[in-house]
Coordinates of C-alpha atoms in Angstrom, one line a residue:
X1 CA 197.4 -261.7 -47.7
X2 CA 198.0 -265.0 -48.8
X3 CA 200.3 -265.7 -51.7
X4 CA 200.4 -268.8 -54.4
X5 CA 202.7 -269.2 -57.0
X6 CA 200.9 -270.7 -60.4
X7 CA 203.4 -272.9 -63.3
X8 CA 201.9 -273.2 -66.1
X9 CA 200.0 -269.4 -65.4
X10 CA 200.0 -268.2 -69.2
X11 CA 197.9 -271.4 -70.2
X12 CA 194.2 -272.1 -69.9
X13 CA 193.9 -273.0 -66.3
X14 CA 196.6 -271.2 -65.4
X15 CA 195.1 -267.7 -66.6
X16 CA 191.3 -268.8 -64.9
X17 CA 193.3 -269.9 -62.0
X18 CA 194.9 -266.3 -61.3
X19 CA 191.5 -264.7 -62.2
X20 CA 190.0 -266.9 -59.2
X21 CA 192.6 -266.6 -56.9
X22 CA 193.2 -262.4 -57.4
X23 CA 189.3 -262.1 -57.0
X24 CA 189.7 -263.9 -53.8
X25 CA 192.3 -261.6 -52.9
X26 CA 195.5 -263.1 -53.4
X27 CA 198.9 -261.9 -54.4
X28 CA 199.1 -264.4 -57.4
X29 CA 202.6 -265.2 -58.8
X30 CA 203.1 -267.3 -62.3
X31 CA 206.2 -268.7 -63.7
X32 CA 206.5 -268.4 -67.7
X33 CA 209.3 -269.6 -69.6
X34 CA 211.1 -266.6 -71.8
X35 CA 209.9 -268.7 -75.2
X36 CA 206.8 -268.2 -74.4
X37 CA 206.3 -263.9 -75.2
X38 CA 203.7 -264.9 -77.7
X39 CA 201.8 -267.1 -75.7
X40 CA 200.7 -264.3 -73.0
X41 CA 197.0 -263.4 -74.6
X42 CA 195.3 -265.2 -72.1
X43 CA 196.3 -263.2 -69.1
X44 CA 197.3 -259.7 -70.8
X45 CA 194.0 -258.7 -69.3
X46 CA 194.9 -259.0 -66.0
X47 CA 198.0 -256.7 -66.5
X48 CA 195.7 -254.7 -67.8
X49 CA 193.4 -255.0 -64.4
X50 CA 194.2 -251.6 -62.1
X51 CA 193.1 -254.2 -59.5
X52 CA 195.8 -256.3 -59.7
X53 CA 198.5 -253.8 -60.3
X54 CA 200.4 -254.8 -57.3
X55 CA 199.2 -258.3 -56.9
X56 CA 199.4 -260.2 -60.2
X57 CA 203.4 -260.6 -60.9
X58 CA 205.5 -262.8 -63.1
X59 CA 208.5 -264.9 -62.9
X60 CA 211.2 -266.1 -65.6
X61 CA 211.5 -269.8 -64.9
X62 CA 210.8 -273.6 -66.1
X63 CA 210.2 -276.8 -64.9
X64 CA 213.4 -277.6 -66.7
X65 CA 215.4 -275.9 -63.8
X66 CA 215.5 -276.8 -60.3
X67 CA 218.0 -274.0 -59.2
X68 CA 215.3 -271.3 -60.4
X69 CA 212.7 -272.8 -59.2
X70 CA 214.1 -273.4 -55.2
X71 CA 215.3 -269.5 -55.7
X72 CA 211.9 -268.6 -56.6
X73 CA 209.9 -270.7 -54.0
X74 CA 212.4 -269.0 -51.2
X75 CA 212.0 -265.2 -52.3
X76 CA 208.0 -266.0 -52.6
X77 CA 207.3 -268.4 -50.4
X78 CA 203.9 -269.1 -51.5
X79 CA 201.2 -270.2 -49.4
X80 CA 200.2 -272.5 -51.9
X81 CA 201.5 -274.0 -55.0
X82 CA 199.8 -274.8 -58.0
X83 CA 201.6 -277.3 -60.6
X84 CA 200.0 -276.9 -64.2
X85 CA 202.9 -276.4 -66.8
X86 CA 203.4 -279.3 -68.9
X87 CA 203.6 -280.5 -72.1
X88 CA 199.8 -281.5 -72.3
X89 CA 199.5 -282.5 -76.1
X90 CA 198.6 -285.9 -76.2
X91 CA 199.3 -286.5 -79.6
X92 CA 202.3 -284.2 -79.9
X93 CA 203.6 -286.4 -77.1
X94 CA 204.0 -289.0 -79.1
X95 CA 206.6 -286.9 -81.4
X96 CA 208.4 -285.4 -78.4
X97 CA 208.2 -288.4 -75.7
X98 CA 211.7 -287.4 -74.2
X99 CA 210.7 -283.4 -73.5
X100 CA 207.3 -284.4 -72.4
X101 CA 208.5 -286.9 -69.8
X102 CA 211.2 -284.2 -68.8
X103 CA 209.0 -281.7 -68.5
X104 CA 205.5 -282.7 -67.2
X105 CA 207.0 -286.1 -65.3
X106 CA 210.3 -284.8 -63.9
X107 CA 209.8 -281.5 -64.2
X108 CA 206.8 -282.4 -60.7
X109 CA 209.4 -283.7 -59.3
X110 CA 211.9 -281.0 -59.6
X111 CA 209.3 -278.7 -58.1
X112 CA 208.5 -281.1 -55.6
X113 CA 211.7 -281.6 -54.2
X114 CA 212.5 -277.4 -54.2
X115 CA 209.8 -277.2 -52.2
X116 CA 211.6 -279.7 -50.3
X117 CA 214.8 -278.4 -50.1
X118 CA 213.6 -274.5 -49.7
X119 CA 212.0 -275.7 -45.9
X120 CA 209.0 -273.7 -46.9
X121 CA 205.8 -274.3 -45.8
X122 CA 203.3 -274.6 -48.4
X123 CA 200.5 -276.6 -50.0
X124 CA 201.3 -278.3 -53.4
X125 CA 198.6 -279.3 -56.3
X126 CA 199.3 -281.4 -58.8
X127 CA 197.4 -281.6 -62.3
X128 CA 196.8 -285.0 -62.5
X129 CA 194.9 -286.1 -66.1
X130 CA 192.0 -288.4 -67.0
X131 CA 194.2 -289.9 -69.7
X132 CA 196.0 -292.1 -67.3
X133 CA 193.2 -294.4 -67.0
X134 CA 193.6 -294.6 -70.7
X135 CA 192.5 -298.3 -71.5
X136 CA 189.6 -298.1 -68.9
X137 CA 189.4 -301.2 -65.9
X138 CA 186.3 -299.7 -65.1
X139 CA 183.4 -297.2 -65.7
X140 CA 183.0 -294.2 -64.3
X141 CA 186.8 -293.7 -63.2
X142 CA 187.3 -292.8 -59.7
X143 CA 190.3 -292.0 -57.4
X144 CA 190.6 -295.9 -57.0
X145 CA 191.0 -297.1 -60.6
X146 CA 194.0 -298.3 -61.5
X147 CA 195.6 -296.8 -64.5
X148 CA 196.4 -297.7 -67.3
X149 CA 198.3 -295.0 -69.5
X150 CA 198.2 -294.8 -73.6
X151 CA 200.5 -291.9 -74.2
X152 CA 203.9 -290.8 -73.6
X153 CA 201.9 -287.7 -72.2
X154 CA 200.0 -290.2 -69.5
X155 CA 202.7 -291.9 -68.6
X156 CA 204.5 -288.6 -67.5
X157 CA 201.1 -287.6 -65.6
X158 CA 200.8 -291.0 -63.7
X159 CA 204.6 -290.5 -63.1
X160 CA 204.1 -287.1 -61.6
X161 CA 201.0 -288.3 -59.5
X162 CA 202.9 -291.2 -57.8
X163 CA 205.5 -288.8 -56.9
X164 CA 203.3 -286.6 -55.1
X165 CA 201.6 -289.2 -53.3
X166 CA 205.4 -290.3 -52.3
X167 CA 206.2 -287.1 -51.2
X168 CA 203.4 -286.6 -48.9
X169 CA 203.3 -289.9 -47.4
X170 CA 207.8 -289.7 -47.2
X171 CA 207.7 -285.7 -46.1
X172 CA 204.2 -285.2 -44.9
X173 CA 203.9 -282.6 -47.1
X174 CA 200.5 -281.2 -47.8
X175 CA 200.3 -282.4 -51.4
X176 CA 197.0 -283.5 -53.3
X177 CA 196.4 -284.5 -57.0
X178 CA 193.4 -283.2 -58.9
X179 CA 192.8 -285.7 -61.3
X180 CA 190.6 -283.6 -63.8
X181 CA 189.0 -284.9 -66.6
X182 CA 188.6 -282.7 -70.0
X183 CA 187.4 -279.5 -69.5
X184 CA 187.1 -276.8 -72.3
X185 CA 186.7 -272.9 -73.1
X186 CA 187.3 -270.1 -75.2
X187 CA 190.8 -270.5 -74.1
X188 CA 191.5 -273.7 -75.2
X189 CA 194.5 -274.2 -77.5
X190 CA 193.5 -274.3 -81.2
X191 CA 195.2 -277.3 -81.7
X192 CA 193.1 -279.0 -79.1
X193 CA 189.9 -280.8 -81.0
X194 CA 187.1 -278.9 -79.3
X195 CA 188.8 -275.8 -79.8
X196 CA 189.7 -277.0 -83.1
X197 CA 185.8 -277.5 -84.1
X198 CA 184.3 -274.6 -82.0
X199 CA 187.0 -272.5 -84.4
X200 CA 186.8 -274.1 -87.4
X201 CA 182.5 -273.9 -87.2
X202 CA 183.2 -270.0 -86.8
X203 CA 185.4 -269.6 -89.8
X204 CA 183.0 -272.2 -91.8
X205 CA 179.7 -270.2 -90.5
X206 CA 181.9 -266.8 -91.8
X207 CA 183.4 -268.2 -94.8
X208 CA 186.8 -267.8 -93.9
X209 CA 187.3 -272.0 -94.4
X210 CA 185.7 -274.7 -96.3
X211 CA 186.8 -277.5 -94.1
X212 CA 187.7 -279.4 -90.9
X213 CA 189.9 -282.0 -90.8
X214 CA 190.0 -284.3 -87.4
X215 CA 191.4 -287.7 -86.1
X216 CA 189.1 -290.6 -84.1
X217 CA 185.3 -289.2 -84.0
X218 CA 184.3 -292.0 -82.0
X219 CA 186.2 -291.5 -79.2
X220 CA 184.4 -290.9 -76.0
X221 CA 185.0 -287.7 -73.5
X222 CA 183.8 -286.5 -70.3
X223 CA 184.3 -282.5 -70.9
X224 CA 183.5 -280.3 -68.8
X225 CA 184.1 -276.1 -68.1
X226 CA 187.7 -274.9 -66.9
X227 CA 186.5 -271.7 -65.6
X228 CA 184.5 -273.9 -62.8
X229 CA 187.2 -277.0 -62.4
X230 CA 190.2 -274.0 -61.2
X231 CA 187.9 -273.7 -58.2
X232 CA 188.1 -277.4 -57.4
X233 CA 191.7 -277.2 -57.5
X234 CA 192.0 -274.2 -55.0
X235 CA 189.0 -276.6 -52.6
X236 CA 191.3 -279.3 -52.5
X237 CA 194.2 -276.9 -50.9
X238 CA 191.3 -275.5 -48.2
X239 CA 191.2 -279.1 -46.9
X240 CA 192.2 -280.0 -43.1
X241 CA 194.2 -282.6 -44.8
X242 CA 195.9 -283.7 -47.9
X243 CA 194.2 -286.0 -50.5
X244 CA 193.7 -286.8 -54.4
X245 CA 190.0 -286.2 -56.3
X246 CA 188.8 -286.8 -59.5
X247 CA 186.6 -283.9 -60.6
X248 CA 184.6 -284.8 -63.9
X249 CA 180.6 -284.1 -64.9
X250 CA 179.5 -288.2 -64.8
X251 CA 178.8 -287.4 -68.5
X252 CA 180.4 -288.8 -71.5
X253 CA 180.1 -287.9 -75.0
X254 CA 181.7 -288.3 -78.4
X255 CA 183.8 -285.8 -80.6
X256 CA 181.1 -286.5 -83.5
X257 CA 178.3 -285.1 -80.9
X258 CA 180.6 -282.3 -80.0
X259 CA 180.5 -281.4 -84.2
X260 CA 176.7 -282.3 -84.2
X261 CA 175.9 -280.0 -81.5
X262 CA 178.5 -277.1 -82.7
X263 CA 177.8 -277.4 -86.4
X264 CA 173.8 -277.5 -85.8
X265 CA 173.7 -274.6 -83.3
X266 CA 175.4 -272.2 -86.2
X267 CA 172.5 -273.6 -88.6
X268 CA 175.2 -275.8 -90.6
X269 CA 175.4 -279.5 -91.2
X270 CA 178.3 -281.1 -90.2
X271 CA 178.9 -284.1 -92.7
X272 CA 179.0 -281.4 -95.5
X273 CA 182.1 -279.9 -94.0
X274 CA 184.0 -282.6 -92.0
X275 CA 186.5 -285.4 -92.9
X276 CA 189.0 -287.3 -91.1
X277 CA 192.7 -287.6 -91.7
X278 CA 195.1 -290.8 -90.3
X279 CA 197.3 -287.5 -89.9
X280 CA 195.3 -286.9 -86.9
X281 CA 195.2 -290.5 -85.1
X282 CA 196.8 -291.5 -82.2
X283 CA 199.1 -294.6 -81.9
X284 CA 197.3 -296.2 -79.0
X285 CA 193.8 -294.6 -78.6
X286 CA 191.7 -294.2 -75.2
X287 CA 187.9 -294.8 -76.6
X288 CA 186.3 -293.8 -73.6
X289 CA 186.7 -291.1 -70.1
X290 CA 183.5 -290.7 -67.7
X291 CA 184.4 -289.6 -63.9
X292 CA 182.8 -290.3 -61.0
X293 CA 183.5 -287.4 -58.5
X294 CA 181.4 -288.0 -56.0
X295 CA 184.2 -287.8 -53.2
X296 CA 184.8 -284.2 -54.6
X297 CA 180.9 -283.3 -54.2
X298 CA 181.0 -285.3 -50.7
X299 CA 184.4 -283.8 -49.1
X300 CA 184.6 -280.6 -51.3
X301 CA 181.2 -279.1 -52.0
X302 CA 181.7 -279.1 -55.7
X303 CA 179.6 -279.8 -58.8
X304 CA 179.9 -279.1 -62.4
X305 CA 177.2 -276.3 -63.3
X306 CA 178.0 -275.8 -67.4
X307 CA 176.6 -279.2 -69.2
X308 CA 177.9 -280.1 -72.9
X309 CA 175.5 -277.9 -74.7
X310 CA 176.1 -274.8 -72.8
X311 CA 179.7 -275.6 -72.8
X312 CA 179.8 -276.3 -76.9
X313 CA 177.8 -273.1 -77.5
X314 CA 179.9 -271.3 -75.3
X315 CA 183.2 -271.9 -77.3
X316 CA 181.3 -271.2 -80.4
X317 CA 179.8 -268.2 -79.4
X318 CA 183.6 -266.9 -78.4
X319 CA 185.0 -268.0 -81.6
X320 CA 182.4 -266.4 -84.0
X321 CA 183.2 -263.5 -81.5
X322 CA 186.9 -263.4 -82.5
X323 CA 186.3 -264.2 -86.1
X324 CA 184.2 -261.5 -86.7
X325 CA 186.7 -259.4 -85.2
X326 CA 189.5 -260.8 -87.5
X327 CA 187.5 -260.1 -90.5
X328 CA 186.4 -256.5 -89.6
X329 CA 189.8 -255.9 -89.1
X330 CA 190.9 -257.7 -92.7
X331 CA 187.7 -255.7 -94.2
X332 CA 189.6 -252.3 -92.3
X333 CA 192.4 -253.2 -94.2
X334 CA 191.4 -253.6 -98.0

């Protein structure tokens, strides 16, 4: 039975990550940090799963500590390992620089060199991010482009790509970035924008709010489904040899078209309930993300199935879901 260790295994890829890989019969084992108890919705289910009894376990541990995570590595010893803690706020990046460079930049590292150090052998994938194109040299964005980082959160992703690239071409470890452009879903944070309209439509649609308040509608976004990209991430590591992808839909559109279609499938008209705020710009914006993954279709197999509209309904759908359960259960209540 093969075994792979998960970071990051309580987030959204994280938790479709260890679905995919417990379905495909692995012993699946995620490292979550001790702050984050509350933070564990997204994967109580598979607790819950009599299937997974014995093969879904968790680890105490952060990217913050390289003596935990060389302990861990050597009492697991994974077949594969898959990096996606980080801090991954773009804008909250710019508030916390220091921890996010720590963190999602050195923190790679750290894991990297455990792996290292441990003498275990293992595959290693690194969640690379479409942000560290940021001011575009070309369009579509492919493995080639240079980059060209507008965040303190890019800049720790093109830090922790380089270093994986360096440690496969200095070690010969197998090590491969997946350099994945947005990609959505009911699990989505809810401070993330399309989780922040698919939500917001919801409570609107139910009454429960009056209003959304967002940043830049204009920028541009290739988004695609994070259910489907998990499985590109667990190609990449089925691979005779190491390598970097970008895996994208070739389709870009704006956050006003993700309102237009969210607020017009529920019936409503967006400009009626939307307004933008300064609170919600970024210091340096990226305008515009559209990947070309072409070597991912050629050397992988793999496509995007879910378009924007299916995608946009889908969140919608799961958030009227959940806020028709919140208000039956403030209804119970009173």
């Amino acid at each position: 039975m093969k075994k792979a260790l998960i970071t990051g295994v309580a987030g959204q890829d994280g938790s479709y990550l260890a679905e995919f890989l417990l379905d495909k019969g692995y012993e699946v084992h995620g490292i979550v940090r001790r702050t984050s108890l509350t933070q564990r919705s997204r994967i109580d289910h598979l607790h819950a799963d009599k299937r997974f009894k014995d093969r879904f376990i968790l680890h105490y541990g952060d990217l913050n500590d390289s003596g935990n995570l060389t302990n861990l590595l050597l009492k697991i010893k994974p077949d594969e390992v898959y990096n996606l803690a980080a801090q991954s706020h773009v804008k909250v990046s710019f508030e916390i620089p220091e921890y996010t460079g720590n963190v999602t930049a050195i923190g790679a590292l750290r894991l990297l060199e455990a792996i290292r150090q441990s003498g275990i052998e293992t595959k290693f994938y690194q969640a690379s991010s479409s942000e560290m194109f940021g001011m575009v040299q070309e369009i579509p964005q492919k493995e080639t482009t240079p980059f060209y980082p507008r965040s303190p959160y890019a800049v720790a992703k093109v830090y922790a790509h380089w270093i994986t690239v360096n440690y496969r071409e200095s070690y010969n470890m197998y090590a491969c970035n997946g350099i994945l452009f947005n990609h959505e879903s009911p699990r989505r944070g809810e401070s993330f924008v399309t989780r922040k309209i698919s939500l917001g439509v919801a409570k609107i649609k139910k009454g429960l709010q009056k209003e959304l308040v967002l940043g830049n509608l204009n920028a541009k976004r290739d988004w695609g489904y994070a259910k489907e990209y998990v499985e590109a991430m667990w190609l990449m590591l089925q691979q005779p040899k190491p390598d970097d992808y970008v895996i994208a839909t070739g389709e870009t559109h704006t956050v006003q078209e993700f309102l237009e279609e969210a607020f017009s499938y529920v019936g409503l008209d967006w400009r009626k309930y939307v307004r933008t705020s300064p609170e919600y710009m970024r210091p340096a914006e990226v305008d515009l993300l559209i990947g070309d993954a072409t070597k991912a279709e050629r050397v992988l197999g793999w496509k995007p199935k879910v378009k924007f509209k299916e995608l946009v309904r889908l969140m919608v759908d799961a958030d009227l879901e959940l806020v028709e359960q919140y208000a039956s259960t403030l209804f119970a209540v009173d």
